[in-house]
PDB file of C-alpha atoms in Angstrom:
ATOM      1  CA  MET A   1      96.683  55.407  96.567  1.00  0.00           C
ATOM      2  CA  ASP A   2      93.283  53.800  96.162  1.00  0.00           C
ATOM      3  CA  ILE A   3      90.591  56.464  95.709  1.00  0.00           C
ATOM      4  CA  SER A   4      87.938  56.893  93.050  1.00  0.00           C
ATOM      5  CA  GLY A   5      87.437  59.809  90.713  1.00  0.00           C
ATOM      6  CA  ALA A   6      84.342  60.793  92.701  1.00  0.00           C
ATOM      7  CA  ASP A   7      86.380  60.854  95.939  1.00  0.00           C
ATOM      8  CA  ALA A   8      89.040  63.011  94.310  1.00  0.00           C
ATOM      9  CA  ARG A   9      86.390  65.447  93.065  1.00  0.00           C
ATOM     10  CA  HIS A  10      84.968  65.750  96.589  1.00  0.00           C
ATOM     11  CA  VAL A  11      88.428  66.662  97.897  1.00  0.00           C
ATOM     12  CA  LEU A  12      89.098  69.135  95.086  1.00  0.00           C
ATOM     13  CA  THR A  13      85.711  70.806  95.590  1.00  0.00           C
ATOM     14  CA  LEU A  14      86.386  71.156  99.323  1.00  0.00           C
ATOM     15  CA  VAL A  15      89.868  72.605  98.803  1.00  0.00           C
ATOM     16  CA  GLU A  16      88.778  74.938  96.006  1.00  0.00           C
ATOM     17  CA  ASP A  17      86.333  76.560  98.406  1.00  0.00           C
ATOM     18  CA  LEU A  18      88.970  76.768 101.161  1.00  0.00           C
ATOM     19  CA  GLU A  19      91.449  78.504  98.845  1.00  0.00           C
ATOM     20  CA  GLU A  20      89.266  81.632  99.047  1.00  0.00           C
ATOM     21  CA  SER A  21      90.124  82.001 102.771  1.00  0.00           C
ATOM     22  CA  ASP A  22      91.702  85.284 103.851  1.00  0.00           C
ATOM     23  CA  SER A  23      94.287  83.610 106.095  1.00  0.00           C
ATOM     24  CA  VAL A  24      95.859  80.222 106.780  1.00  0.00           C
ATOM     25  CA  ARG A  25      94.174  80.185 110.181  1.00  0.00           C
ATOM     26  CA  GLU A  26      90.756  80.685 108.563  1.00  0.00           C
ATOM     27  CA  LEU A  27      91.513  77.943 106.025  1.00  0.00           C
ATOM     28  CA  GLN A  28      92.417  75.493 108.804  1.00  0.00           C
ATOM     29  CA  GLU A  29      89.322  76.345 110.851  1.00  0.00           C
ATOM     30  CA  ARG A  30      87.118  75.736 107.812  1.00  0.00           C
ATOM     31  CA  ALA A  31      89.034  72.595 106.813  1.00  0.00           C
ATOM     32  CA  LEU A  32      88.300  70.713 110.048  1.00  0.00           C
ATOM     33  CA  PRO A  33      84.507  70.341 109.591  1.00  0.00           C
ATOM     34  CA  GLY A  34      85.100  69.619 105.918  1.00  0.00           C
ATOM     35  CA  LEU A  35      87.430  66.735 106.778  1.00  0.00           C
ATOM     36  CA  LEU A  36      84.986  65.364 109.356  1.00  0.00           C
ATOM     37  CA  GLY A  37      82.312  65.247 106.673  1.00  0.00           C
ATOM     38  CA  LEU A  38      84.664  63.851 104.041  1.00  0.00           C
ATOM     39  CA  ILE A  39      86.033  60.915 106.046  1.00  0.00           C
ATOM     40  CA  GLY A  40      83.583  60.491 108.912  1.00  0.00           C
ATOM     41  CA  ALA A  41      85.143  60.881 112.356  1.00  0.00           C
ATOM     42  CA  ASP A  42      84.447  62.119 115.873  1.00  0.00           C
ATOM     43  CA  ALA A  43      87.128  64.801 115.995  1.00  0.00           C
ATOM     44  CA  ALA A  44      89.597  66.583 113.744  1.00  0.00           C
ATOM     45  CA  GLN A  45      92.741  68.505 114.425  1.00  0.00           C
ATOM     46  CA  CYS A  46      95.350  70.583 112.648  1.00  0.00           C
ATOM     47  CA  TYR A  47      98.746  70.503 114.355  1.00  0.00           C
ATOM     48  CA  ARG A  48     102.316  71.697 113.985  1.00  0.00           C
ATOM     49  CA  PHE A  49     105.403  70.971 116.056  1.00  0.00           C
ATOM     50  CA  SER A  50     109.129  71.506 115.818  1.00  0.00           C
ATOM     51  CA  ALA A  51     111.338  68.467 115.593  1.00  0.00           C
ATOM     52  CA  ASP A  52     113.313  69.562 118.646  1.00  0.00           C
ATOM     53  CA  GLY A  53     110.116  69.758 120.714  1.00  0.00           C
ATOM     54  CA  SER A  54     110.438  73.473 121.404  1.00  0.00           C
ATOM     55  CA  ALA A  55     107.108  74.518 119.855  1.00  0.00           C
ATOM     56  CA  VAL A  56     103.768  72.709 119.568  1.00  0.00           C
ATOM     57  CA  SER A  57     100.488  74.196 118.338  1.00  0.00           C
ATOM     58  CA  ALA A  58      97.117  72.687 117.491  1.00  0.00           C
ATOM     59  CA  LEU A  59      93.568  73.582 116.466  1.00  0.00           C
ATOM     60  CA  SER A  60      90.823  71.080 117.351  1.00  0.00           C
ATOM     61  CA  LEU A  61      87.183  70.432 116.478  1.00  0.00           C
ATOM     62  CA  PRO A  62      85.243  69.925 118.691  1.00  0.00           C
ATOM     63  CA  HIS A  63      87.402  72.116 120.910  1.00  0.00           C
ATOM     64  CA  GLU A  64      87.006  69.848 123.941  1.00  0.00           C
ATOM     65  CA  SER A  65      88.023  66.730 121.973  1.00  0.00           C
ATOM     66  CA  PHE A  66      91.661  67.292 122.845  1.00  0.00           C
ATOM     67  CA  HIS A  67      93.252  68.871 125.871  1.00  0.00           C
ATOM     68  CA  GLU A  68      93.925  72.563 125.334  1.00  0.00           C
ATOM     69  CA  ASP A  69      97.578  72.123 126.332  1.00  0.00           C
ATOM     70  CA  PRO A  70      99.367  70.059 123.654  1.00  0.00           C
ATOM     71  CA  MET A  71     102.095  69.093 126.136  1.00  0.00           C
ATOM     72  CA  VAL A  72      99.779  67.815 128.873  1.00  0.00           C
ATOM     73  CA  ILE A  73     100.706  64.116 128.561  1.00  0.00           C
ATOM     74  CA  TYR A  74     103.993  63.926 126.714  1.00  0.00           C
ATOM     75  CA  ASP A  75     106.761  66.214 127.886  1.00  0.00           C
ATOM     76  CA  HIS A  76     108.369  65.941 124.467  1.00  0.00           C
ATOM     77  CA  PRO A  77     106.724  65.246 121.063  1.00  0.00           C
ATOM     78  CA  LEU A  78     109.549  62.915 120.047  1.00  0.00           C
ATOM     79  CA  ASP A  79     108.282  60.418 122.648  1.00  0.00           C
ATOM     80  CA  HIS A  80     105.478  59.359 120.300  1.00  0.00           C
ATOM     81  CA  PRO A  81     106.135  56.283 118.089  1.00  0.00           C
ATOM     82  CA  LEU A  82     104.571  57.939 115.028  1.00  0.00           C
ATOM     83  CA  THR A  83     107.165  60.718 115.091  1.00  0.00           C
ATOM     84  CA  ASP A  84     109.920  58.791 113.308  1.00  0.00           C
ATOM     85  CA  ALA A  85     107.570  57.807 110.494  1.00  0.00           C
ATOM     86  CA  MET A  86     106.471  61.416 110.069  1.00  0.00           C
ATOM     87  CA  LEU A  87     109.974  62.882 110.134  1.00  0.00           C
ATOM     88  CA  GLU A  88     111.198  60.392 107.531  1.00  0.00           C
ATOM     89  CA  THR A  89     108.366  61.137 105.112  1.00  0.00           C
ATOM     90  CA  PRO A  90     109.570  63.355 102.241  1.00  0.00           C
ATOM     91  CA  ALA A  91     106.041  64.416 101.266  1.00  0.00           C
ATOM     92  CA  PRO A  92     102.637  64.701 102.949  1.00  0.00           C
ATOM     93  CA  ASP A  93     101.155  61.295 103.707  1.00  0.00           C
ATOM     94  CA  ALA A  94      98.667  59.654 106.047  1.00  0.00           C
ATOM     95  CA  TRP A  95      98.685  56.716 108.445  1.00  0.00           C
ATOM     96  CA  ARG A  96      96.327  54.768 110.574  1.00  0.00           C
ATOM     97  CA  VAL A  97      97.624  54.201 114.076  1.00  0.00           C
ATOM     98  CA  SER A  98      97.010  50.518 113.495  1.00  0.00           C
ATOM     99  CA  ASP A  99      99.407  50.629 110.521  1.00  0.00           C
ATOM    100  CA  VAL A 100     102.230  51.852 112.729  1.00  0.00           C
ATOM    101  CA  ALA A 101     101.440  50.396 116.140  1.00  0.00           C
ATOM    102  CA  GLY A 102      99.881  47.050 115.217  1.00  0.00           C
ATOM    103  CA  ASP A 103      97.530  45.714 117.873  1.00  0.00           C
ATOM    104  CA  ARG A 104      98.791  47.976 120.618  1.00  0.00           C
ATOM    105  CA  GLU A 105      95.967  49.287 122.802  1.00  0.00           C
ATOM    106  CA  TRP A 106      96.038  53.064 122.593  1.00  0.00           C
ATOM    107  CA  ARG A 107      95.215  55.073 125.687  1.00  0.00           C
ATOM    108  CA  ARG A 108      96.484  58.307 124.237  1.00  0.00           C
ATOM    109  CA  THR A 109      94.807  58.961 120.987  1.00  0.00           C
ATOM    110  CA  HIS A 110      96.609  61.803 119.319  1.00  0.00           C
ATOM    111  CA  CYS A 111     100.212  62.300 118.369  1.00  0.00           C
ATOM    112  CA  TYR A 112     100.843  65.714 119.839  1.00  0.00           C
ATOM    113  CA  ASN A 113      97.747  67.304 121.305  1.00  0.00           C
ATOM    114  CA  LEU A 114      96.362  64.367 123.196  1.00  0.00           C
ATOM    115  CA  ASP A 115      92.905  63.329 124.320  1.00  0.00           C
ATOM    116  CA  PHE A 116      92.741  63.818 128.090  1.00  0.00           C
ATOM    117  CA  ARG A 117      89.694  61.537 128.560  1.00  0.00           C
ATOM    118  CA  PRO A 118      90.483  58.252 126.785  1.00  0.00           C
ATOM    119  CA  PHE A 119      90.310  55.779 129.677  1.00  0.00           C
ATOM    120  CA  GLY A 120      88.472  52.611 128.729  1.00  0.00           C
ATOM    121  CA  LEU A 121      87.890  53.944 125.208  1.00  0.00           C
ATOM    122  CA  ARG A 122      89.803  52.715 122.214  1.00  0.00           C
ATOM    123  CA  ARG A 123      90.067  55.309 119.488  1.00  0.00           C
ATOM    124  CA  HIS A 124      91.552  54.931 116.077  1.00  0.00           C
ATOM    125  CA  LEU A 125      93.564  57.741 114.637  1.00  0.00           C
ATOM    126  CA  VAL A 126      94.460  58.892 111.172  1.00  0.00           C
ATOM    127  CA  ALA A 127      97.468  61.183 111.315  1.00  0.00           C
ATOM    128  CA  SER A 128      98.593  63.116 108.276  1.00  0.00           C
ATOM    129  CA  ALA A 129     101.901  64.901 108.176  1.00  0.00           C
ATOM    130  CA  GLY A 130     104.510  66.419 105.936  1.00  0.00           C
ATOM    131  CA  SER A 131     107.852  67.535 107.251  1.00  0.00           C
ATOM    132  CA  ASP A 132     111.037  69.365 106.570  1.00  0.00           C
ATOM    133  CA  ALA A 133     114.121  69.117 108.721  1.00  0.00           C
ATOM    134  CA  ALA A 134     112.672  71.377 111.398  1.00  0.00           C
ATOM    135  CA  THR A 135     108.885  70.912 111.614  1.00  0.00           C
ATOM    136  CA  VAL A 136     106.094  68.383 111.267  1.00  0.00           C
ATOM    137  CA  GLU A 137     102.583  69.600 110.539  1.00  0.00           C
ATOM    138  CA  GLY A 138      99.317  68.317 109.182  1.00  0.00           C
ATOM    139  CA  TYR A 139      95.805  67.162 110.045  1.00  0.00           C
ATOM    140  CA  ALA A 140      94.524  64.272 112.160  1.00  0.00           C
ATOM    141  CA  LEU A 141      91.189  62.527 112.663  1.00  0.00           C
ATOM    142  CA  ALA A 142      90.036  60.479 115.662  1.00  0.00           C
ATOM    143  CA  ARG A 143      87.150  58.023 115.764  1.00  0.00           C
ATOM    144  CA  SER A 144      85.733  55.704 118.402  1.00  0.00           C
ATOM    145  CA  GLY A 145      84.443  52.301 117.385  1.00  0.00           C
ATOM    146  CA  GLU A 146      85.601  50.914 114.056  1.00  0.00           C
ATOM    147  CA  ASP A 147      89.092  51.519 112.773  1.00  0.00           C
ATOM    148  CA  PHE A 148      89.696  53.756 109.786  1.00  0.00           C
ATOM    149  CA  THR A 149      90.009  51.800 106.573  1.00  0.00           C
ATOM    150  CA  GLU A 150      92.891  51.836 104.127  1.00  0.00           C
ATOM    151  CA  HIS A 151      90.603  53.727 101.765  1.00  0.00           C
ATOM    152  CA  ASP A 152      90.040  56.351 104.471  1.00  0.00           C
ATOM    153  CA  ARG A 153      93.790  56.613 104.886  1.00  0.00           C
ATOM    154  CA  ASP A 154      94.392  57.081 101.160  1.00  0.00           C
ATOM    155  CA  LEU A 155      91.597  59.621 100.816  1.00  0.00           C
ATOM    156  CA  PHE A 156      92.900  61.545 103.803  1.00  0.00           C
ATOM    157  CA  GLY A 157      96.438  61.493 102.415  1.00  0.00           C
ATOM    158  CA  PHE A 158      95.183  62.997  99.142  1.00  0.00           C
ATOM    159  CA  ALA A 159      93.209  65.633 101.065  1.00  0.00           C
ATOM    160  CA  GLN A 160      96.293  66.512 103.137  1.00  0.00           C
ATOM    161  CA  LEU A 161      98.349  66.970  99.981  1.00  0.00           C
ATOM    162  CA  ARG A 162      95.812  69.343  98.436  1.00  0.00           C
ATOM    163  CA  LEU A 163      95.345  71.228 101.711  1.00  0.00           C
ATOM    164  CA  GLY A 164      99.100  71.763 101.928  1.00  0.00           C
ATOM    165  CA  LEU A 165      99.118  73.338  98.469  1.00  0.00           C
ATOM    166  CA  ALA A 166      96.124  75.516  99.366  1.00  0.00           C
ATOM    167  CA  GLU A 167      97.786  76.686 102.588  1.00  0.00           C
ATOM    168  CA  ARG A 168     100.889  77.654 100.633  1.00  0.00           C
ATOM    169  CA  ALA A 169      98.815  79.692  98.170  1.00  0.00           C
ATOM    170  CA  VAL A 170      96.919  81.462 100.975  1.00  0.00           C
ATOM    171  CA  ARG A 171     100.178  82.140 102.843  1.00  0.00           C
ATOM    172  CA  GLU A 172     101.656  83.713  99.709  1.00  0.00           C
ATOM    173  CA  ARG A 173      98.553  85.895  99.353  1.00  0.00           C
ATOM    174  CA  GLU A 174      98.915  86.988 102.979  1.00  0.00           C
ATOM    175  CA  GLN A 175     102.517  87.993 102.310  1.00  0.00           C
ATOM    176  CA  LEU A 176     101.530  89.901  99.184  1.00  0.00           C
ATOM    177  CA  ARG A 177      98.770  91.754 101.039  1.00  0.00           C
ATOM    178  CA  ALA A 178     101.231  92.713 103.764  1.00  0.00           C
ATOM    179  CA  LEU A 179     103.687  93.918 101.133  1.00  0.00           C
ATOM    180  CA  ALA A 180     100.922  95.808  99.365  1.00  0.00           C
ATOM    181  CA  ALA A 181      99.910  97.571 102.587  1.00  0.00           C
ATOM    182  CA  VAL A 182     103.504  98.683 103.164  1.00  0.00           C
ATOM    183  CA  ALA A 183     103.890  99.691  99.535  1.00  0.00           C
ATOM    184  CA  LEU A 184     100.689 101.744  99.603  1.00  0.00           C
ATOM    185  CA  GLU A 185     101.885 103.520 102.712  1.00  0.00           C
ATOM    186  CA  LEU A 186     105.234 104.253 101.089  1.00  0.00           C
ATOM    187  CA  ALA A 187     103.518 105.322  97.886  1.00  0.00           C
ATOM    188  CA  GLY A 188     101.525 107.948  99.718  1.00  0.00           C
ATOM    189  CA  GLY A 189      97.971 106.680  99.961  1.00  0.00           C
ATOM    190  CA  HIS A 190      95.222 104.641  98.426  1.00  0.00           C
ATOM    191  CA  GLU A 191      95.185 106.548  95.132  1.00  0.00           C
ATOM    192  CA  ARG A 192      98.257 104.582  94.111  1.00  0.00           C
ATOM    193  CA  GLY A 193      98.299 101.183  92.464  1.00  0.00           C
ATOM    194  CA  VAL A 194     100.347  98.235  93.711  1.00  0.00           C
ATOM    195  CA  ALA A 195     101.124  95.112  91.695  1.00  0.00           C
ATOM    196  CA  ALA A 196     103.387  92.104  92.326  1.00  0.00           C
ATOM    197  CA  LEU A 197     105.523  90.417  89.684  1.00  0.00           C
ATOM    198  CA  ASP A 198     105.004  86.661  89.563  1.00  0.00           C
ATOM    199  CA  GLY A 199     107.743  84.135  88.810  1.00  0.00           C
ATOM    200  CA  ASN A 200     107.378  84.799  85.064  1.00  0.00           C
ATOM    201  CA  GLY A 201     107.633  88.571  85.459  1.00  0.00           C
ATOM    202  CA  ARG A 202     103.913  89.144  84.872  1.00  0.00           C
ATOM    203  CA  PRO A 203     102.282  91.860  87.014  1.00  0.00           C
ATOM    204  CA  GLN A 204      99.414  90.830  89.285  1.00  0.00           C
ATOM    205  CA  ALA A 205      97.271  93.724  90.542  1.00  0.00           C
ATOM    206  CA  LEU A 206      96.972  93.875  94.340  1.00  0.00           C
ATOM    207  CA  ASN A 207      94.393  96.656  94.460  1.00  0.00           C
ATOM    208  CA  ALA A 208      91.709  98.114  92.213  1.00  0.00           C
ATOM    209  CA  VAL A 209      93.788 101.157  91.238  1.00  0.00           C
ATOM    210  CA  ALA A 210      96.571  98.912  89.945  1.00  0.00           C
ATOM    211  CA  ALA A 211      94.079  96.846  87.935  1.00  0.00           C
ATOM    212  CA  GLY A 212      92.860  99.968  86.168  1.00  0.00           C
ATOM    213  CA  LEU A 213      96.329 101.338  85.450  1.00  0.00           C
ATOM    214  CA  LEU A 214      97.690  97.980  84.280  1.00  0.00           C
ATOM    215  CA  ALA A 215      94.851  97.829  81.771  1.00  0.00           C
ATOM    216  CA  VAL A 216      96.371 100.957  80.186  1.00  0.00           C
ATOM    217  CA  VAL A 217     100.051  99.949  80.200  1.00  0.00           C
ATOM    218  CA  GLY A 218      99.678  96.151  80.360  1.00  0.00           C
ATOM    219  CA  ASP A 219     101.334  95.567  76.979  1.00  0.00           C
ATOM    220  CA  ASP A 220     104.480  97.572  77.797  1.00  0.00           C
ATOM    221  CA  PRO A 221     107.478  95.174  77.658  1.00  0.00           C
ATOM    222  CA  ARG A 222     109.227  97.067  80.462  1.00  0.00           C
ATOM    223  CA  LEU A 223     106.700  95.839  83.037  1.00  0.00           C
ATOM    224  CA  GLY A 224     108.581  92.602  83.655  1.00  0.00           C
ATOM    225  CA  ARG A 225     111.996  94.252  83.920  1.00  0.00           C
ATOM    226  CA  PRO A 226     113.701  95.667  87.013  1.00  0.00           C
ATOM    227  CA  GLU A 227     113.316  99.282  85.926  1.00  0.00           C
ATOM    228  CA  SER A 228     111.042 102.259  86.501  1.00  0.00           C
ATOM    229  CA  PHE A 229     109.480 104.164  83.631  1.00  0.00           C
ATOM    230  CA  VAL A 230     106.649 106.439  82.520  1.00  0.00           C
ATOM    231  CA  ALA A 231     104.216 105.401  79.783  1.00  0.00           C
ATOM    232  CA  ARG A 232     100.857 106.827  78.694  1.00  0.00           C
ATOM    233  CA  HIS A 233     100.700 109.278  81.584  1.00  0.00           C
ATOM    234  CA  ILE A 234     101.327 106.478  84.089  1.00  0.00           C
ATOM    235  CA  GLU A 235     104.381 106.307  86.333  1.00  0.00           C
ATOM    236  CA  VAL A 236     105.563 102.760  87.074  1.00  0.00           C
ATOM    237  CA  ARG A 237     108.140 102.367  89.836  1.00  0.00           C
ATOM    238  CA  TYR A 238     109.934  99.051  90.329  1.00  0.00           C
ATOM    239  CA  VAL A 239     110.569  97.947  93.934  1.00  0.00           C
ATOM    240  CA  PRO A 240     112.959  94.962  94.286  1.00  0.00           C
ATOM    241  CA  PRO A 241     112.004  92.006  96.525  1.00  0.00           C
ATOM    242  CA  ALA A 242     112.279  92.793 100.233  1.00  0.00           C
ATOM    243  CA  GLY A 243     113.688  89.343 101.020  1.00  0.00           C
ATOM    244  CA  PRO A 244     114.088  85.745  99.862  1.00  0.00           C
ATOM    245  CA  GLY A 245     110.904  84.192  98.527  1.00  0.00           C
ATOM    246  CA  LEU A 246     109.134  87.561  98.218  1.00  0.00           C
ATOM    247  CA  SER A 247     107.917  89.196  95.020  1.00  0.00           C
ATOM    248  CA  ALA A 248     109.123  92.363  93.394  1.00  0.00           C
ATOM    249  CA  LEU A 249     106.493  95.114  93.441  1.00  0.00           C
ATOM    250  CA  LEU A 250     105.348  97.773  91.026  1.00  0.00           C
ATOM    251  CA  LEU A 251     104.001 101.087  92.341  1.00  0.00           C
ATOM    252  CA  LEU A 252     101.755 102.753  89.761  1.00  0.00           C
ATOM    253  CA  ARG A 253     100.497 106.317  89.696  1.00  0.00           C
ATOM    254  CA  ASP A 254      98.301 108.142  87.204  1.00  0.00           C
ATOM    255  CA  LEU A 255     100.167 111.297  86.249  1.00  0.00           C
ATOM    256  CA  ALA A 256      97.191 112.959  84.592  1.00  0.00           C
ATOM    257  CA  ARG A 257      96.438 115.045  87.690  1.00  0.00           C
ATOM    258  CA  ALA A 258     100.115 115.846  88.208  1.00  0.00           C
ATOM    259  CA  ARG A 259     100.463 116.930  84.598  1.00  0.00           C
ATOM    260  CA  ALA A 260      97.401 119.141  84.886  1.00  0.00           C
ATOM    261  CA  THR A 261      99.080 120.748  87.904  1.00  0.00           C
ATOM    262  CA  ALA A 262     102.282 121.095  85.886  1.00  0.00           C
ATOM    263  CA  ARG A 263     100.430 122.936  83.125  1.00  0.00           C
ATOM    264  CA  ARG A 264      98.973 125.365  85.664  1.00  0.00           C
ATOM    265  CA  HIS A 265     102.527 126.231  86.723  1.00  0.00           C
ATOM    266  CA  GLY A 266     103.737 126.535  83.127  1.00  0.00           C
ATOM    267  CA  VAL A 267     105.751 123.291  83.260  1.00  0.00           C
ATOM    268  CA  THR A 268     105.835 121.546  79.897  1.00  0.00           C
ATOM    269  CA  GLU A 269     105.427 117.780  79.493  1.00  0.00           C
ATOM    270  CA  GLN A 270     109.143 117.325  78.702  1.00  0.00           C
ATOM    271  CA  GLU A 271     110.092 119.385  81.748  1.00  0.00           C
ATOM    272  CA  HIS A 272     107.769 117.291  83.877  1.00  0.00           C
ATOM    273  CA  ARG A 273     109.352 114.086  82.558  1.00  0.00           C
ATOM    274  CA  THR A 274     112.768 115.539  83.372  1.00  0.00           C
ATOM    275  CA  LEU A 275     111.620 116.275  86.923  1.00  0.00           C
ATOM    276  CA  LEU A 276     110.465 112.659  87.317  1.00  0.00           C
ATOM    277  CA  HIS A 277     113.872 111.386  86.195  1.00  0.00           C
ATOM    278  CA  LEU A 278     115.608 113.684  88.675  1.00  0.00           C
ATOM    279  CA  HIS A 279     113.271 112.311  91.323  1.00  0.00           C
ATOM    280  CA  GLU A 280     114.558 108.811  90.456  1.00  0.00           C
ATOM    281  CA  GLY A 281     118.080 110.025  91.264  1.00  0.00           C
ATOM    282  CA  ARG A 282     119.330 110.287  87.682  1.00  0.00           C
ATOM    283  CA  THR A 283     121.854 112.878  86.557  1.00  0.00           C
ATOM    284  CA  ALA A 284     121.237 115.207  83.632  1.00  0.00           C
ATOM    285  CA  THR A 285     123.309 112.923  81.383  1.00  0.00           C
ATOM    286  CA  GLU A 286     121.437 109.798  82.475  1.00  0.00           C
ATOM    287  CA  THR A 287     118.106 111.593  82.050  1.00  0.00           C
ATOM    288  CA  ALA A 288     119.107 112.652  78.546  1.00  0.00           C
ATOM    289  CA  ARG A 289     119.898 109.054  77.637  1.00  0.00           C
ATOM    290  CA  HIS A 290     116.535 107.823  78.956  1.00  0.00           C
ATOM    291  CA  MET A 291     114.639 110.571  77.143  1.00  0.00           C
ATOM    292  CA  GLY A 292     116.606 110.266  73.888  1.00  0.00           C
ATOM    293  CA  LEU A 293     117.723 113.888  74.062  1.00  0.00           C
ATOM    294  CA  SER A 294     121.040 115.702  74.302  1.00  0.00           C
ATOM    295  CA  PRO A 295     122.431 116.560  77.752  1.00  0.00           C
ATOM    296  CA  THR A 296     122.388 120.232  76.752  1.00  0.00           C
ATOM    297  CA  THR A 297     118.628 120.107  76.088  1.00  0.00           C
ATOM    298  CA  VAL A 298     117.954 118.382  79.418  1.00  0.00           C
ATOM    299  CA  ARG A 299     120.078 120.927  81.309  1.00  0.00           C
ATOM    300  CA  GLY A 300     117.947 123.598  79.706  1.00  0.00           C
ATOM    301  CA  TYR A 301     114.784 121.869  81.018  1.00  0.00           C
ATOM    302  CA  ILE A 302     116.321 121.708  84.489  1.00  0.00           C
ATOM    303  CA  ALA A 303     117.191 125.404  84.455  1.00  0.00           C
ATOM    304  CA  SER A 304     113.640 126.193  83.358  1.00  0.00           C
ATOM    305  CA  LEU A 305     112.230 124.064  86.198  1.00  0.00           C
ATOM    306  CA  HIS A 306     114.340 125.926  88.758  1.00  0.00           C
ATOM    307  CA  ARG A 307     112.999 129.199  87.428  1.00  0.00           C
ATOM    308  CA  LYS A 308     109.315 128.200  87.146  1.00  0.00           C
ATOM    309  CA  LEU A 309     109.152 126.440  90.512  1.00  0.00           C
ATOM    310  CA  GLU A 310     111.321 129.053  92.253  1.00  0.00           C
ATOM    311  CA  ALA A 311     113.799 126.489  93.563  1.00  0.00           C
ATOM    312  CA  GLY A 312     117.476 127.292  93.944  1.00  0.00           C
ATOM    313  CA  HIS A 313     118.982 123.795  94.013  1.00  0.00           C
ATOM    314  CA  THR A 314     118.028 120.205  93.180  1.00  0.00           C
ATOM    315  CA  ALA A 315     116.848 119.231  96.685  1.00  0.00           C
ATOM    316  CA  ALA A 316     114.627 122.308  96.822  1.00  0.00           C
ATOM    317  CA  LEU A 317     113.351 121.566  93.313  1.00  0.00           C
ATOM    318  CA  LEU A 318     112.323 118.039  94.285  1.00  0.00           C
ATOM    319  CA  ARG A 319     110.757 119.220  97.530  1.00  0.00           C
ATOM    320  CA  ARG A 320     108.763 121.862  95.628  1.00  0.00           C
ATOM    321  CA  GLY A 321     107.690 119.209  93.102  1.00  0.00           C
ATOM    322  CA  ARG A 322     106.411 116.948  95.916  1.00  0.00           C
ATOM    323  CA  ASP A 323     104.593 119.812  97.636  1.00  0.00           C
ATOM    324  CA  LEU A 324     102.773 120.650  94.388  1.00  0.00           C
ATOM    325  CA  GLY A 325     101.967 117.021  93.606  1.00  0.00           C
ATOM    326  CA  LEU A 326     104.125 116.940  90.484  1.00  0.00           C
ATOM    327  CA  ILE A 327     106.063 113.932  91.768  1.00  0.00           C
ATOM    328  CA  GLY A 328     105.383 111.211  94.288  1.00  0.00           C
ATOM    329  CA  ASP A 329     106.933 110.725  97.688  1.00  0.00           C
TER     330      ASP A 329
END
């Protein structure tokens, strides 16, 4: 790859700004004018298609540069001679059409979403693509007049590589935000904190409440473990990953208000902690082990809770605790 340090810095500056996008779609829309300015071209496009030809999508700038229907000329994306080169590429890369097609006169100037008005006009294309076994996706530039240079190709290949990494980061953020929204709903509202555990088990706050609560319990070694606990008046509940490639979550709640409510009802701090363990589904024996107490002592706390909260059985006790705000949903 033949690009200068200055060229690389231009790409990195462009991508660093794009990484702040709220969605992959927004990143791609903002990337197109950036690529036009970086390389110098008449039109830019972001495209994606399945290797079996069942799905093709594209985003173009200017919009009218390419026909709005990606399938308007080719009935099947595999008809295009660049396809084999793209599918065989193990990592993102870039080509000039002239590299692949030699001196062939091109009437159709884009791999998948094709220019509908090319007659009598020779355009030169840079196509950039990375692939797995099922899809090919990337960015492309079209220019009338002079061909793209090898330097343009190398610069565009580097830009495609960095854009792919940025898209992955933005996509992961989108997934985390979606998980956070679900977690907040499950946690009972926006007064709860939500954090995600990264690959090293470090919590990353997903809302302002979590940032504040993590500042209080951030040095607790249990944060990176698959367990729930209470520390410094803060309840931390571990939620395992919802699926492959997703992060585990932590739901955090400040118990100060709940403990103030407990005091108003005559519930001691140890009794309140016992109630929280029961809420986690633990038995009296398991609760005793977690609290470092004897089972007899914990059973005494449970009996006291039944009396103070006027609940005749465990289900009623937990329901009464939720109604009073002593425990979460």
